[in-house]
XYZ file of C-alpha atoms in Angstrom:
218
model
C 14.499 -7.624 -33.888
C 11.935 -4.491 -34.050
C 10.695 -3.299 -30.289
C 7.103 -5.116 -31.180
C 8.893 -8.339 -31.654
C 10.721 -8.156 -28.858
C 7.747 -7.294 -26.633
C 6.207 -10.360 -27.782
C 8.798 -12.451 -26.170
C 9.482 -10.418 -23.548
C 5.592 -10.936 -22.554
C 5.877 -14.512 -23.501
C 8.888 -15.414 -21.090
C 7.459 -13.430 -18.503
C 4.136 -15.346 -18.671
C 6.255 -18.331 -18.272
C 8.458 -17.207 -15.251
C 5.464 -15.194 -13.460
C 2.055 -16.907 -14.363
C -0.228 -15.446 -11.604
C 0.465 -11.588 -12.643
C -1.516 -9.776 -9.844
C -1.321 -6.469 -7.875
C 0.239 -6.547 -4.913
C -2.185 -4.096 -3.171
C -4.635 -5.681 -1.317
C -7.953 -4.408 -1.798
C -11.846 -5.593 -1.860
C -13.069 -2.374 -3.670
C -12.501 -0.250 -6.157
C -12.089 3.059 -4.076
C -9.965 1.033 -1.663
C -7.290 0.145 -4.504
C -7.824 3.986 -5.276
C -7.159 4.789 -1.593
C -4.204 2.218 -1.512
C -2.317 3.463 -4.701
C -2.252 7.129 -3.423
C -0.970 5.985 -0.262
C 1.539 3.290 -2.319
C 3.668 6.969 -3.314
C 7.248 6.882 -1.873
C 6.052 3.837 0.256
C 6.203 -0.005 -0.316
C 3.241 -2.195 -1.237
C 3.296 -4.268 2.159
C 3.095 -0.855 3.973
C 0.275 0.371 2.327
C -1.343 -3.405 2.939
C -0.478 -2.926 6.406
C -1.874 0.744 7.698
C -4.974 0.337 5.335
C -6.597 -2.605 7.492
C -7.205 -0.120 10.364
C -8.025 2.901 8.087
C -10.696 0.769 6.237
C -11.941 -1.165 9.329
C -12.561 2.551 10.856
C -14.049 3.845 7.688
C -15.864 0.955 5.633
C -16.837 2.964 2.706
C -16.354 5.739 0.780
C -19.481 7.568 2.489
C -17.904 7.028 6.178
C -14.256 7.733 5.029
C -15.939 11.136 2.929
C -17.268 12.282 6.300
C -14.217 11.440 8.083
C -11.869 14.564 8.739
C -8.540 14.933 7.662
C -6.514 15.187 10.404
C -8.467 11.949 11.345
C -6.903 10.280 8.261
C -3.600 11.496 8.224
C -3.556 10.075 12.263
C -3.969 6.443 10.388
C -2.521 7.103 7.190
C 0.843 8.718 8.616
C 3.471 5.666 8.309
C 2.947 5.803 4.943
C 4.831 8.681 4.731
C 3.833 12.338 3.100
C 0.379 12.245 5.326
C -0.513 15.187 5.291
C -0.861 15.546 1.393
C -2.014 11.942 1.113
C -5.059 12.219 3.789
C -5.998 15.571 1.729
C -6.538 13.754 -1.249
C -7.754 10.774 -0.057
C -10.445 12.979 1.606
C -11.235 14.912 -1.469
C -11.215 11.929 -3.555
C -13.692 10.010 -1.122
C -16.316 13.301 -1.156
C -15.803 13.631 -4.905
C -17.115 10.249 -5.388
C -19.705 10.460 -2.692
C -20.780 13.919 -3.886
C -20.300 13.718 -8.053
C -20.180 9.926 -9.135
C -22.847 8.361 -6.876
C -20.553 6.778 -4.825
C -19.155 4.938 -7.276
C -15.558 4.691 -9.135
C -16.074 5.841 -12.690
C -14.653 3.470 -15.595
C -13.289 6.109 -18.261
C -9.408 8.029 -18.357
C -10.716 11.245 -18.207
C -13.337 10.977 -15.071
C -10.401 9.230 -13.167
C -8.179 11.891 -13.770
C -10.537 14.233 -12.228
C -10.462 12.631 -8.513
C -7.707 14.363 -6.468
C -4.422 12.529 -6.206
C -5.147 10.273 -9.147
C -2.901 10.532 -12.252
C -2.267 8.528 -15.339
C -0.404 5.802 -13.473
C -3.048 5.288 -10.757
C -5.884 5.371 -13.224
C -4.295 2.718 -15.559
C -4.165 0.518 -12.519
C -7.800 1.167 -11.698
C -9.064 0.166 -15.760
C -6.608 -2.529 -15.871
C -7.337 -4.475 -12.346
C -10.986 -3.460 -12.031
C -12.600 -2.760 -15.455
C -10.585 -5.140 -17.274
C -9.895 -2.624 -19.714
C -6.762 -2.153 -21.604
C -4.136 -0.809 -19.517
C -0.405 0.335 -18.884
C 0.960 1.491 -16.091
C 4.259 2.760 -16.238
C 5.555 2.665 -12.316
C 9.133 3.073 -11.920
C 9.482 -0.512 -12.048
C 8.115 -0.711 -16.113
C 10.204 2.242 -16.709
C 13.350 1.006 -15.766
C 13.034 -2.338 -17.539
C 11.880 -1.136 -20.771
C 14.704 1.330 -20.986
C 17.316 -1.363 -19.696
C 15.156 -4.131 -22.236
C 15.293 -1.683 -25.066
C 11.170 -1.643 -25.602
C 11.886 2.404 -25.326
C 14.710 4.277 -25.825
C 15.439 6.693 -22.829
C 12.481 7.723 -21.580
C 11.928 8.214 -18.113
C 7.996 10.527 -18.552
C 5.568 7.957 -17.340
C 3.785 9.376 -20.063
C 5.863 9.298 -22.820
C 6.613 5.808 -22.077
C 3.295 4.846 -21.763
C 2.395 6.137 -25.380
C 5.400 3.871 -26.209
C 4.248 1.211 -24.958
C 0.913 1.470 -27.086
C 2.592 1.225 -30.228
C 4.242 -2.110 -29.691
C 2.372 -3.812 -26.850
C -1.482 -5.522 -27.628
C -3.923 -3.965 -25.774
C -5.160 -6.806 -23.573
C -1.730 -7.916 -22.159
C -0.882 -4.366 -21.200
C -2.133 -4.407 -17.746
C -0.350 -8.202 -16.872
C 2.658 -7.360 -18.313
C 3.049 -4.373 -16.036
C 2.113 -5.972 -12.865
C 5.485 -9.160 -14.145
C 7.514 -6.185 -14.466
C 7.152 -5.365 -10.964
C 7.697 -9.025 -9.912
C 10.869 -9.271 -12.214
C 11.940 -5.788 -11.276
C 11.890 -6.999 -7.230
C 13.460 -10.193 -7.885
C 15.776 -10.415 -10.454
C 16.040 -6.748 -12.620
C 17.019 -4.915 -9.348
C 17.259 -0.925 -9.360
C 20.669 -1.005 -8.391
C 22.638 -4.345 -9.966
C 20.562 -6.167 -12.078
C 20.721 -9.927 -11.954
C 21.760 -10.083 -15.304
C 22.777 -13.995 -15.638
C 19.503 -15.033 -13.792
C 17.388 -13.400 -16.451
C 14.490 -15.043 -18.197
C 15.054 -12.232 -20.659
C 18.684 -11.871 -21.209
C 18.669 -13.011 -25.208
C 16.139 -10.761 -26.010
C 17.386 -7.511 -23.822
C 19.699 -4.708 -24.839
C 21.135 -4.294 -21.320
C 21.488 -8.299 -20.753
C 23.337 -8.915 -24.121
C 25.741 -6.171 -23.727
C 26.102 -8.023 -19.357
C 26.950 -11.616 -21.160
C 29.986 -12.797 -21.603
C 31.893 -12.289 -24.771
C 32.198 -15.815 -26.622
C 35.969 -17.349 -27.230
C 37.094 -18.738 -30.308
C 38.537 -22.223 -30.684
């Protein structure tokens, strides 16, 4: 089986086991999912979910939460972990939008990557969830199970396994596919000990096939 064939059916039994393939931030707006993924760094989803209701209730837009200070952030933003850093570059972000983009989240890679704070990963996320536009993003969740899968062959540069990805994944099921992974990763494909003989995917993955149980003669 080449790696494009067996992304096909990985994508096709996780479409069956996961059929509402969604982010798991909760956000209304653009720049909030923006906000939320920079905040979503060494921190759990339902955190971020959590501390964001007052931060965005207290600053409703990117104009108020551009004006806002940082040390006014970082009071919010703080159980999130790293707050400091994080309400720096949510600040700059917010004024960088207000200030060079008309208040508005651009649609395009390279402007993404020029907000502070936002990298590859986070920018994928943005395209994929809000544009609609082809998109992978390679959290440590898709870059576990496509080394354990086989889809990529130890790689652990978000990067470099994103460009993987590329080659053997269609465009328009990159972004879905990513967001299963993170469902499969939490619930079955677990950092740690992977739920091997609970896996939709264990005939079609390297790690699972070497997990099953050798078959008996007679």
């Amino acid at each position: 089986m080449t790696k494009k064939q067996r992304a096909l059916e990985v994508i096709r039994r996780l479409k069956e086991e996961y059929p509402l393939a969604e982010c798991t931030l909760d956000y209304d707006h653009a720049w909030q999912l923006l906000v939320e993924v920079r905040l979503a760094a060494q921190c759990t989803d339902a955190r971020v979910n959590i501390v964001v209701q007052d931060l965005f209730a207290k600053y409703p837009g990117i104009e108020p939460l551009a004006e806002a200070s940082v040390d006014e952030i970082e009071a919010i933003v703080r159980p999130c972990g790293l707050g400091r850093s994080k309400a720096r570059d949510i600040s700059a972000c917010m004024r960088m939008l207000r200030d060079e983009f008309g208040g508005k989240v651009p649609d395009t890679m390279e402007e993404l990557l020029r907000l502070p704070g936002v990298g590859r990963k986070s920018a994928n996320l943005v395209l994929g969830d809000v544009f609609g536009k082809p998109a992978i993003v390679t959290d440590t969740h898709c870059i576990r199970l496509c080394n354990r899968i086989g889809l990529v062959d130890d790689l652990k540069d978000p990067k470099k396994v994103e460009m993987a990805l590329w080659k053997i994944i269609p465009p328009e099921e990159g972004s879905d596919l990513c967001h299963r992974f993170v469902l499969h990763g939490r619930a079955v494909c677990d950092a740690r000990k992977p739920n091997c003989a609970a896996c939709c995917l264990k005939e079609v993955c390297r790690t699972g096939a070497k997990a099953a149980p050798a078959k008996v003669d007679g």
